[in-house]
Amino acid sequence: MKQEPEEDVFSERLDLSLWGKIFRRAVSYPKLLVPLVVSAIIIAGIEACFALVTRWTVDAVTAGQAFDDLWPQFLSYGGLTLGLASGVWIFINSAGGLANHMSHDIRKECFQRLQELEFAYFDHRPLGWLISRLTSDCDKLSRIIAWGSLDMVWAVCLVTVVSIILVVLNPVLGLMVLAVVPPLVVVSSFFQKKLLLSSRETRKFNSQITASFAEALQGLRTTKSLVREEENLKDFQGLSSGMYRVSLQNATQSAIYIPIVLTLGSVAAGVSLWQGGLGVLAGSLTLGTLIAFIFYAGLFFQPINQIAQVLVQMQGAQAAGERVLSLLGTEPKITDSEEVLAKLAENGARERPPEVAPDGGESQIKTLEFRDVDFCYEDGESVLQGFNLQVKAGETIALVGASGGGKSTIVNLASRFYEPTGGQILVNGIDFRERGLAWFQSNLGIVLQGPHLFSGTVRENIRYGRPDASDEEIETAARNVNADGFIRELEDGYETEVGEGGDRLSTGQKQLISFARALLSDPQIFIMDEATSSIDTETEQMIQKGLETIFEGRMSFVIAHRLSTIRTADRILVIQKGQILESGTHEELLAKEGHYHTLYTRQFGRSVAALT
Amino acid sequence: MAERQNNLAKMKPQRLVWQLMEGFRGTYGWAIASLLFFTLINYLTPLVASATIDIVLVADKEDVPALTQGILSLLGGESFVRENLWLPAVVMVSLTIAAGLFSFLKGRLAATASDGIARRLKDRLYDHLQHLPQKYHDKAETGDLIQRCTSDVETLRLALSTQVVEVSNAILLLTIALPVMVALDWRMTLWSFLLVVPVILFGYFYVGKVKFRFKEVDEAEGQVTRVVQENLTGLRVVRAFGQQQHEIEKFSVPNQQYRDRSLRLLRLMSWYWSISDFAVLLQQGIVLFVGAKFITEGSLTVGVLFAFMMFLNTLLWPVRQMGRILTELGKSVVALNRLGEILSESEESSPTKPRRPVGERVRGEIVFERVSFGHREEQAALKEVSFHLPAGETLAIVGPSGSGKSTILNLLLRFYDYRQGSIRLDGEELSSLERKWVRSQFGIVMQEPFLYSKTIGDNLRQARSGAIMEDLEEAARMADIHETIAGFTSSYETMVGERGVTLSGGQRQRVALARAILQDAPILLLDDALSAVDAETETRILDALRGRRHRRTTIVIAHRLSTLEHADQVIVLEGGRIVQQGTPAELTNKEGLYRRLWTIQNSLEEQFAAANPS
């Protein structure tokens, strides 16, 4: 079984250079980072001082001082209180601000990078994986950096200040109380790690349970028709008792942890009372100091707990950090070369006639040629070897053949979504890597198997083809592909919301809208991966008419399944194992009685036999 | 099945909780009892220190309260303690250990009870959802139901394991502290509680007021995820139209909104925390200085002041959280109500007739007599549909989308209940038969079949639990999918879905068909089941199905008319009515919808035949 392994990583060692890199990002927000550190230090100092004011007051009154002379203590206390409250306000705002700004900015960078990366990057990375990089990972990292630094600074300062105070007040007793710190550190880091691991385990079960509920609901008809309700419940109970087990384990761990820490605190308090009491009896210690010691003894737990927690969380989030940084560090492989960028810069600035493209080359695409093209995927699987093909403007090329033969690779190469690993693809005789990428791709119109729409209205979806198109142009495009009729019949016509992924429309309707979108962008090259899945006969006819409008006068590549599409192509290529087995028009190929003939008599032969 | 009839209709939340706690009430009670002991001991500990300070160290026996004197005499009296000053220290530590023991018991018992309740609640919801009628699921939103079954249950679990315990803790702290504090010094007690009630009220109202901001942040986060998801699924379209810049701008809107809303919430919460911190410290300051005043007046001892300060330390921090916890508890009441809503829905009704033996098989004769089915949102209507399908024969249903084809199958499977007309299976009225038994008589393959995220083999075994490998392979061969499966690296052990292979539409359909074949039910329903399979393969599969030893009653819905030529009868539906009925040959020769579709589909192939003289 394949699990998502990266979620389970708990790094035993902290990668300091990685955290250094992440922390360097935090340094670029000095307006938030400085008040954060300063307020953490101030708060730690103030918290350490409260017990001193108490000691001061107690000593003053036991020494018989009058209440009216206590105003310095009174003022100090009030000052400390106000200082602490405003410190808390500042640190929440600066730490939270830092976390949110950082996570916003990292997320933005990641999103931008994803827009630039070539398709090969997405081939082996599932959608859910990428989404969690941009959501939970970004949040997790920023939170640890912001709140983690705050907790660290605060905790370290508090422990240091309190230790100094204790040793200054009474070196011997101070060291005795400080003796509980090492065991506190050991216990805290041990349990924090346990707690992190078990709470992770709980979350894992929880997401499995969520998935299981989703599956139960989505597959309900299937479950009911297979009468699998009891067995499914049994499977589910396996998960829910697993979750019960780990959740209880987590609760038990913290139920053990807290008493141990409290006991350590009370040992320190007990030692203060015993040894301090002896000191008071001997007259070497004031009562106020004794009380201050007992208070301080209980003050260590919080900061040490925090330090342990931050360190453990960093270990737990290290994998997330690596993933985000590696995404940001991945350079897009398909980009404009230096020369092309120079040409773009040179030509972009000046006026140019319509026949000149932004990169200085011809703006009209007259020919597209594959010359000795080799292509293999990142995993080494070779798809094309020495592939040759020349297509002229206005030609419609249909690619047919068994799946896995390389048809999609050919159109992906023609779109420059991938680049050849050997050989060249030439636009008007010039290698397309010497032309501007954005210019070339903006001249493509692509309609994919399973047409994708974005949430928004029908009009917005068509306009996606050309953002500056007017409403009339949009409607004309829709009319030309036969989509206008059904769009007007929708509830709100062109303003109808299509739903997420367009799922409020039927497949045929989505297909027609994607045609309109492609037509509106008026591409020089049109590419289509035809869907086989069920469209009823009448819709298929409508789609065919729409297609013919688009094909007119355009260089088109179609991965074709429907006979109706194949027949209208100027040239049909039978592709198998990355080779062109046959090429010609429908009639020519049938007359040849070769592969195409076999392919199609096989597919339609039965119906033909039935007719005769 | 009578126990399935639930009686939860519109139950009050507190009664629902009480009912859900059944079997765990004792455990929960012990948890609260442990909490009580924990609190008691926790108050005793500072008193030991206080007594030691006052009597042994200050030796000011006159003004010391009776309570502390009592404690010291328990320790062996003043002079004994003075000689053995380690004793109070050891007592303090032992008391803490004892308190820790109770704290452990409290945590463990509360978790046992609340996790147990959550687990049982989840099991019950799962079971219940599986038995709710299709009608309910048509209306309900899957995402919403999942949300309720997971995060609402979690909210409830947290309420029971943490919030209720925290509230009890605070109440116990206050009620136990009060008499002890009054016994020590009543004036100090008054001063100690000066700000407690305002702090609780402030927290409760403030958090209540900004509650909706939390929801706003969650929504903004969801929006970010949605935009990323949509961008990544439509990646090719984005690139194809060169719209990367537009997408980046589109993303910046929810991204900024998420940040800004989080910042606004943060600002609000920073006021909350700093104000409540201020109030708590102020309260401690009041006690310190009022105490100091009383000491200078000679009416209070240092030890008692110390005890009050320690008490406040344990008391104030939980009290400060109270406002927030009370609002959280409010949330769990909402969650409980939402869960109660699901649980109070009635499950599918059961028949009055006695249960059928599980193994019993029907012959497969199906009769529809003037069946009408009303307008429901998701289901197309049927009007006066009648047909008779003898056992072992094949019926084909043809018609445009929305004409009611699938409704016929849904009624047969008893997903919906018909009210008008009669449907008979082997001569027995369908509505009088047990649903599960009826369903076990049908094997169904749908156009977009559902596969579980298990291995392919396990998916097939869903149809017959004990099936051996040979059975699986035989069924897969008949569905023309064996070769494909054998071609995967892990063969039948390959996982389906996100974590394994992504099967194409046609492959999914064939796996589902293999599942139905393995199920070996007397009646087979194919709802456009091979639409994504090419024509040649489809014919091969249908031939194989026909060639089986026992011919099963079959109902086929298909768009490709050429695949229906072997049907014994065809009905053509339009707008829920049967408009044509007959054998395929009859209908081809008659004017009507069937022939119109037939002509469109065949014209292309005729041309093909013309171009192909062989």
JSON list of C-alpha atoms in Angstrom, two decimals, chain B residues 147-291:
[
{"chain": "B", "resi": 147, "resn": "GLN", "atom": "CA", "xyz": [-18.13, 17.95, 8.12]},
{"chain": "B", "resi": 148, "resn": "ARG", "atom": "CA", "xyz": [-20.76, 17.06, 10.68]},
{"chain": "B", "resi": 149, "resn": "CYS", "atom": "CA", "xyz": [-19.62, 13.49, 11.11]},
{"chain": "B", "resi": 150, "resn": "THR", "atom": "CA", "xyz": [-16.01, 14.48, 11.67]},
{"chain": "B", "resi": 151, "resn": "SER", "atom": "CA", "xyz": [-15.52, 17.97, 13.04]},
{"chain": "B", "resi": 152, "resn": "ASP", "atom": "CA", "xyz": [-18.82, 18.19, 14.89]},
{"chain": "B", "resi": 153, "resn": "VAL", "atom": "CA", "xyz": [-18.05, 14.91, 16.62]},
{"chain": "B", "resi": 154, "resn": "GLU", "atom": "CA", "xyz": [-14.59, 16.26, 17.42]},
{"chain": "B", "resi": 155, "resn": "THR", "atom": "CA", "xyz": [-16.11, 19.44, 18.87]},
{"chain": "B", "resi": 156, "resn": "LEU", "atom": "CA", "xyz": [-18.30, 17.28, 21.06]},
{"chain": "B", "resi": 157, "resn": "ARG", "atom": "CA", "xyz": [-15.38, 15.09, 22.11]},
{"chain": "B", "resi": 158, "resn": "LEU", "atom": "CA", "xyz": [-13.34, 18.13, 23.08]},
{"chain": "B", "resi": 159, "resn": "ALA", "atom": "CA", "xyz": [-16.26, 19.52, 25.03]},
{"chain": "B", "resi": 160, "resn": "LEU", "atom": "CA", "xyz": [-16.54, 16.32, 27.06]},
{"chain": "B", "resi": 161, "resn": "SER", "atom": "CA", "xyz": [-12.84, 15.66, 27.52]},
{"chain": "B", "resi": 162, "resn": "THR", "atom": "CA", "xyz": [-11.64, 19.20, 28.13]},
{"chain": "B", "resi": 163, "resn": "GLN", "atom": "CA", "xyz": [-14.20, 21.95, 28.38]},
{"chain": "B", "resi": 164, "resn": "VAL", "atom": "CA", "xyz": [-16.65, 20.27, 30.74]},
{"chain": "B", "resi": 165, "resn": "VAL", "atom": "CA", "xyz": [-13.70, 19.20, 32.89]},
{"chain": "B", "resi": 166, "resn": "GLU", "atom": "CA", "xyz": [-12.27, 22.72, 32.86]},
{"chain": "B", "resi": 167, "resn": "VAL", "atom": "CA", "xyz": [-15.57, 24.23, 33.87]},
{"chain": "B", "resi": 168, "resn": "SER", "atom": "CA", "xyz": [-16.01, 21.68, 36.66]},
{"chain": "B", "resi": 169, "resn": "ASN", "atom": "CA", "xyz": [-12.47, 22.43, 37.69]},
{"chain": "B", "resi": 170, "resn": "ALA", "atom": "CA", "xyz": [-13.15, 26.14, 37.92]},
{"chain": "B", "resi": 171, "resn": "ILE", "atom": "CA", "xyz": [-16.39, 25.58, 39.81]},
{"chain": "B", "resi": 172, "resn": "LEU", "atom": "CA", "xyz": [-14.72, 23.18, 42.25]},
{"chain": "B", "resi": 173, "resn": "LEU", "atom": "CA", "xyz": [-11.80, 25.55, 42.71]},
{"chain": "B", "resi": 174, "resn": "LEU", "atom": "CA", "xyz": [-14.14, 28.38, 43.58]},
{"chain": "B", "resi": 175, "resn": "THR", "atom": "CA", "xyz": [-16.49, 26.41, 45.84]},
{"chain": "B", "resi": 176, "resn": "ILE", "atom": "CA", "xyz": [-13.70, 24.71, 47.76]},
{"chain": "B", "resi": 177, "resn": "ALA", "atom": "CA", "xyz": [-11.56, 27.82, 47.96]},
{"chain": "B", "resi": 178, "resn": "LEU", "atom": "CA", "xyz": [-14.39, 29.92, 49.33]},
{"chain": "B", "resi": 179, "resn": "PRO", "atom": "CA", "xyz": [-14.89, 28.21, 52.74]},
{"chain": "B", "resi": 180, "resn": "VAL", "atom": "CA", "xyz": [-11.15, 27.70, 53.20]},
{"chain": "B", "resi": 181, "resn": "MET", "atom": "CA", "xyz": [-10.45, 31.34, 52.41]},
{"chain": "B", "resi": 182, "resn": "VAL", "atom": "CA", "xyz": [-13.26, 32.57, 54.62]},
{"chain": "B", "resi": 183, "resn": "ALA", "atom": "CA", "xyz": [-11.92, 30.39, 57.44]},
{"chain": "B", "resi": 184, "resn": "LEU", "atom": "CA", "xyz": [-8.54, 32.05, 57.00]},
{"chain": "B", "resi": 185, "resn": "ASP", "atom": "CA", "xyz": [-9.70, 35.64, 56.64]},
{"chain": "B", "resi": 186, "resn": "TRP", "atom": "CA", "xyz": [-13.06, 36.86, 55.37]},
{"chain": "B", "resi": 187, "resn": "ARG", "atom": "CA", "xyz": [-11.91, 40.40, 54.47]},
{"chain": "B", "resi": 188, "resn": "MET", "atom": "CA", "xyz": [-9.14, 39.06, 52.27]},
{"chain": "B", "resi": 189, "resn": "THR", "atom": "CA", "xyz": [-11.65, 36.71, 50.64]},
{"chain": "B", "resi": 190, "resn": "LEU", "atom": "CA", "xyz": [-13.83, 39.64, 49.57]},
{"chain": "B", "resi": 191, "resn": "TRP", "atom": "CA", "xyz": [-10.86, 41.48, 48.11]},
{"chain": "B", "resi": 192, "resn": "SER", "atom": "CA", "xyz": [-9.71, 38.30, 46.34]},
{"chain": "B", "resi": 193, "resn": "PHE", "atom": "CA", "xyz": [-12.95, 37.95, 44.39]},
{"chain": "B", "resi": 194, "resn": "LEU", "atom": "CA", "xyz": [-13.27, 41.58, 43.41]},
{"chain": "B", "resi": 195, "resn": "LEU", "atom": "CA", "xyz": [-12.36, 41.04, 39.75]},
{"chain": "B", "resi": 196, "resn": "VAL", "atom": "CA", "xyz": [-13.19, 37.36, 39.26]},
{"chain": "B", "resi": 197, "resn": "VAL", "atom": "CA", "xyz": [-16.73, 37.81, 38.01]},
{"chain": "B", "resi": 198, "resn": "PRO", "atom": "CA", "xyz": [-15.87, 40.76, 35.71]},
{"chain": "B", "resi": 199, "resn": "VAL", "atom": "CA", "xyz": [-13.04, 38.72, 34.18]},
{"chain": "B", "resi": 200, "resn": "ILE", "atom": "CA", "xyz": [-15.36, 35.80, 33.39]},
{"chain": "B", "resi": 201, "resn": "LEU", "atom": "CA", "xyz": [-18.06, 38.06, 31.97]},
{"chain": "B", "resi": 202, "resn": "PHE", "atom": "CA", "xyz": [-15.58, 40.02, 29.89]},
{"chain": "B", "resi": 203, "resn": "GLY", "atom": "CA", "xyz": [-14.19, 36.83, 28.36]},
{"chain": "B", "resi": 204, "resn": "TYR", "atom": "CA", "xyz": [-17.59, 35.37, 27.67]},
{"chain": "B", "resi": 205, "resn": "PHE", "atom": "CA", "xyz": [-18.98, 38.41, 25.92]},
{"chain": "B", "resi": 206, "resn": "TYR", "atom": "CA", "xyz": [-15.84, 39.40, 24.10]},
{"chain": "B", "resi": 207, "resn": "VAL", "atom": "CA", "xyz": [-15.16, 35.97, 22.61]},
{"chain": "B", "resi": 208, "resn": "GLY", "atom": "CA", "xyz": [-18.85, 35.64, 21.83]},
{"chain": "B", "resi": 209, "resn": "LYS", "atom": "CA", "xyz": [-18.72, 38.89, 19.93]},
{"chain": "B", "resi": 210, "resn": "VAL", "atom": "CA", "xyz": [-15.70, 38.04, 17.82]},
{"chain": "B", "resi": 211, "resn": "LYS", "atom": "CA", "xyz": [-16.77, 34.41, 17.27]},
{"chain": "B", "resi": 212, "resn": "PHE", "atom": "CA", "xyz": [-17.92, 35.03, 13.71]},
{"chain": "B", "resi": 213, "resn": "ARG", "atom": "CA", "xyz": [-14.47, 36.37, 12.85]},
{"chain": "B", "resi": 214, "resn": "PHE", "atom": "CA", "xyz": [-13.07, 32.89, 13.39]},
{"chain": "B", "resi": 215, "resn": "LYS", "atom": "CA", "xyz": [-15.52, 31.59, 10.85]},
{"chain": "B", "resi": 216, "resn": "GLU", "atom": "CA", "xyz": [-14.53, 34.33, 8.43]},
{"chain": "B", "resi": 217, "resn": "VAL", "atom": "CA", "xyz": [-10.91, 33.24, 8.64]},
{"chain": "B", "resi": 218, "resn": "ASP", "atom": "CA", "xyz": [-11.87, 29.60, 8.02]},
{"chain": "B", "resi": 219, "resn": "GLU", "atom": "CA", "xyz": [-13.90, 30.62, 4.99]},
{"chain": "B", "resi": 220, "resn": "ALA", "atom": "CA", "xyz": [-11.03, 32.67, 3.60]},
{"chain": "B", "resi": 221, "resn": "GLU", "atom": "CA", "xyz": [-8.71, 29.72, 4.03]},
{"chain": "B", "resi": 222, "resn": "GLY", "atom": "CA", "xyz": [-11.16, 27.49, 2.21]},
{"chain": "B", "resi": 223, "resn": "GLN", "atom": "CA", "xyz": [-11.26, 30.00, -0.61]},
{"chain": "B", "resi": 224, "resn": "VAL", "atom": "CA", "xyz": [-7.47, 29.88, -0.95]},
{"chain": "B", "resi": 225, "resn": "THR", "atom": "CA", "xyz": [-7.58, 26.10, -1.22]},
{"chain": "B", "resi": 226, "resn": "ARG", "atom": "CA", "xyz": [-10.36, 26.24, -3.80]},
{"chain": "B", "resi": 227, "resn": "VAL", "atom": "CA", "xyz": [-8.53, 28.66, -6.05]},
{"chain": "B", "resi": 228, "resn": "VAL", "atom": "CA", "xyz": [-5.29, 26.65, -5.88]},
{"chain": "B", "resi": 229, "resn": "GLN", "atom": "CA", "xyz": [-7.17, 23.48, -6.62]},
{"chain": "B", "resi": 230, "resn": "GLU", "atom": "CA", "xyz": [-9.01, 24.96, -9.56]},
{"chain": "B", "resi": 231, "resn": "ASN", "atom": "CA", "xyz": [-5.84, 26.43, -10.96]},
{"chain": "B", "resi": 232, "resn": "LEU", "atom": "CA", "xyz": [-4.00, 23.13, -10.74]},
{"chain": "B", "resi": 233, "resn": "THR", "atom": "CA", "xyz": [-6.80, 21.06, -12.25]},
{"chain": "B", "resi": 234, "resn": "GLY", "atom": "CA", "xyz": [-7.09, 23.55, -15.09]},
{"chain": "B", "resi": 235, "resn": "LEU", "atom": "CA", "xyz": [-3.36, 23.91, -15.50]},
{"chain": "B", "resi": 236, "resn": "ARG", "atom": "CA", "xyz": [-3.37, 22.99, -19.17]},
{"chain": "B", "resi": 237, "resn": "VAL", "atom": "CA", "xyz": [-6.13, 25.45, -19.94]},
{"chain": "B", "resi": 238, "resn": "VAL", "atom": "CA", "xyz": [-4.26, 28.21, -18.12]},
{"chain": "B", "resi": 239, "resn": "ARG", "atom": "CA", "xyz": [-1.13, 27.51, -20.13]},
{"chain": "B", "resi": 240, "resn": "ALA", "atom": "CA", "xyz": [-3.01, 27.03, -23.36]},
{"chain": "B", "resi": 241, "resn": "PHE", "atom": "CA", "xyz": [-4.42, 30.52, -23.16]},
{"chain": "B", "resi": 242, "resn": "GLY", "atom": "CA", "xyz": [-1.30, 32.03, -21.62]},
{"chain": "B", "resi": 243, "resn": "GLN", "atom": "CA", "xyz": [-3.28, 33.24, -18.60]},
{"chain": "B", "resi": 244, "resn": "GLN", "atom": "CA", "xyz": [-0.64, 32.72, -15.90]},
{"chain": "B", "resi": 245, "resn": "GLN", "atom": "CA", "xyz": [-0.53, 36.40, -14.98]},
{"chain": "B", "resi": 246, "resn": "HIS", "atom": "CA", "xyz": [-4.30, 36.54, -14.74]},
{"chain": "B", "resi": 247, "resn": "GLU", "atom": "CA", "xyz": [-4.26, 33.47, -12.47]},
{"chain": "B", "resi": 248, "resn": "ILE", "atom": "CA", "xyz": [-1.62, 35.01, -10.24]},
{"chain": "B", "resi": 249, "resn": "GLU", "atom": "CA", "xyz": [-3.79, 38.10, -9.85]},
{"chain": "B", "resi": 250, "resn": "LYS", "atom": "CA", "xyz": [-6.84, 35.95, -9.24]},
{"chain": "B", "resi": 251, "resn": "PHE", "atom": "CA", "xyz": [-5.00, 34.06, -6.50]},
{"chain": "B", "resi": 252, "resn": "SER", "atom": "CA", "xyz": [-3.79, 37.22, -4.80]},
{"chain": "B", "resi": 253, "resn": "VAL", "atom": "CA", "xyz": [-7.37, 38.18, -3.89]},
{"chain": "B", "resi": 254, "resn": "PRO", "atom": "CA", "xyz": [-8.20, 35.26, -1.57]},
{"chain": "B", "resi": 255, "resn": "ASN", "atom": "CA", "xyz": [-4.60, 35.07, -0.42]},
{"chain": "B", "resi": 256, "resn": "GLN", "atom": "CA", "xyz": [-4.70, 38.67, 0.76]},
{"chain": "B", "resi": 257, "resn": "GLN", "atom": "CA", "xyz": [-8.14, 38.27, 2.18]},
{"chain": "B", "resi": 258, "resn": "TYR", "atom": "CA", "xyz": [-7.00, 35.29, 4.21]},
{"chain": "B", "resi": 259, "resn": "ARG", "atom": "CA", "xyz": [-4.06, 37.29, 5.56]},
{"chain": "B", "resi": 260, "resn": "ASP", "atom": "CA", "xyz": [-6.08, 40.40, 6.32]},
{"chain": "B", "resi": 261, "resn": "ARG", "atom": "CA", "xyz": [-8.86, 38.55, 8.05]},
{"chain": "B", "resi": 262, "resn": "SER", "atom": "CA", "xyz": [-6.36, 36.63, 10.16]},
{"chain": "B", "resi": 263, "resn": "LEU", "atom": "CA", "xyz": [-4.70, 39.89, 11.09]},
{"chain": "B", "resi": 264, "resn": "ARG", "atom": "CA", "xyz": [-8.00, 41.48, 12.06]},
{"chain": "B", "resi": 265, "resn": "LEU", "atom": "CA", "xyz": [-8.87, 38.54, 14.25]},
{"chain": "B", "resi": 266, "resn": "LEU", "atom": "CA", "xyz": [-5.44, 38.70, 15.79]},
{"chain": "B", "resi": 267, "resn": "ARG", "atom": "CA", "xyz": [-5.85, 42.37, 16.62]},
{"chain": "B", "resi": 268, "resn": "LEU", "atom": "CA", "xyz": [-9.15, 41.62, 18.35]},
{"chain": "B", "resi": 269, "resn": "MET", "atom": "CA", "xyz": [-7.70, 38.70, 20.25]},
{"chain": "B", "resi": 270, "resn": "SER", "atom": "CA", "xyz": [-4.66, 40.72, 21.33]},
{"chain": "B", "resi": 271, "resn": "TRP", "atom": "CA", "xyz": [-7.01, 43.12, 23.12]},
{"chain": "B", "resi": 272, "resn": "TYR", "atom": "CA", "xyz": [-8.73, 40.20, 24.76]},
{"chain": "B", "resi": 273, "resn": "TRP", "atom": "CA", "xyz": [-5.55, 38.60, 26.04]},
{"chain": "B", "resi": 274, "resn": "SER", "atom": "CA", "xyz": [-3.86, 41.77, 27.19]},
{"chain": "B", "resi": 275, "resn": "ILE", "atom": "CA", "xyz": [-6.95, 43.09, 28.98]},
{"chain": "B", "resi": 276, "resn": "SER", "atom": "CA", "xyz": [-7.62, 39.82, 30.75]},
{"chain": "B", "resi": 277, "resn": "ASP", "atom": "CA", "xyz": [-3.94, 39.48, 31.69]},
{"chain": "B", "resi": 278, "resn": "PHE", "atom": "CA", "xyz": [-4.06, 42.97, 33.07]},
{"chain": "B", "resi": 279, "resn": "ALA", "atom": "CA", "xyz": [-7.14, 42.18, 35.13]},
{"chain": "B", "resi": 280, "resn": "VAL", "atom": "CA", "xyz": [-5.64, 39.03, 36.58]},
{"chain": "B", "resi": 281, "resn": "LEU", "atom": "CA", "xyz": [-2.42, 40.78, 37.58]},
{"chain": "B", "resi": 282, "resn": "LEU", "atom": "CA", "xyz": [-4.42, 43.64, 39.01]},
{"chain": "B", "resi": 283, "resn": "GLN", "atom": "CA", "xyz": [-6.36, 41.18, 41.16]},
{"chain": "B", "resi": 284, "resn": "GLN", "atom": "CA", "xyz": [-3.12, 39.71, 42.48]},
{"chain": "B", "resi": 285, "resn": "GLY", "atom": "CA", "xyz": [-1.77, 43.19, 43.15]},
{"chain": "B", "resi": 286, "resn": "ILE", "atom": "CA", "xyz": [-4.90, 44.13, 45.09]},
{"chain": "B", "resi": 287, "resn": "VAL", "atom": "CA", "xyz": [-4.47, 41.12, 47.34]},
{"chain": "B", "resi": 288, "resn": "LEU", "atom": "CA", "xyz": [-0.77, 41.82, 47.85]},
{"chain": "B", "resi": 289, "resn": "PHE", "atom": "CA", "xyz": [-1.23, 45.43, 48.89]},
{"chain": "B", "resi": 290, "resn": "VAL", "atom": "CA", "xyz": [-4.45, 45.02, 50.85]},
{"chain": "B", "resi": 291, "resn": "GLY", "atom": "CA", "xyz": [-2.73, 42.14, 52.63]}
]
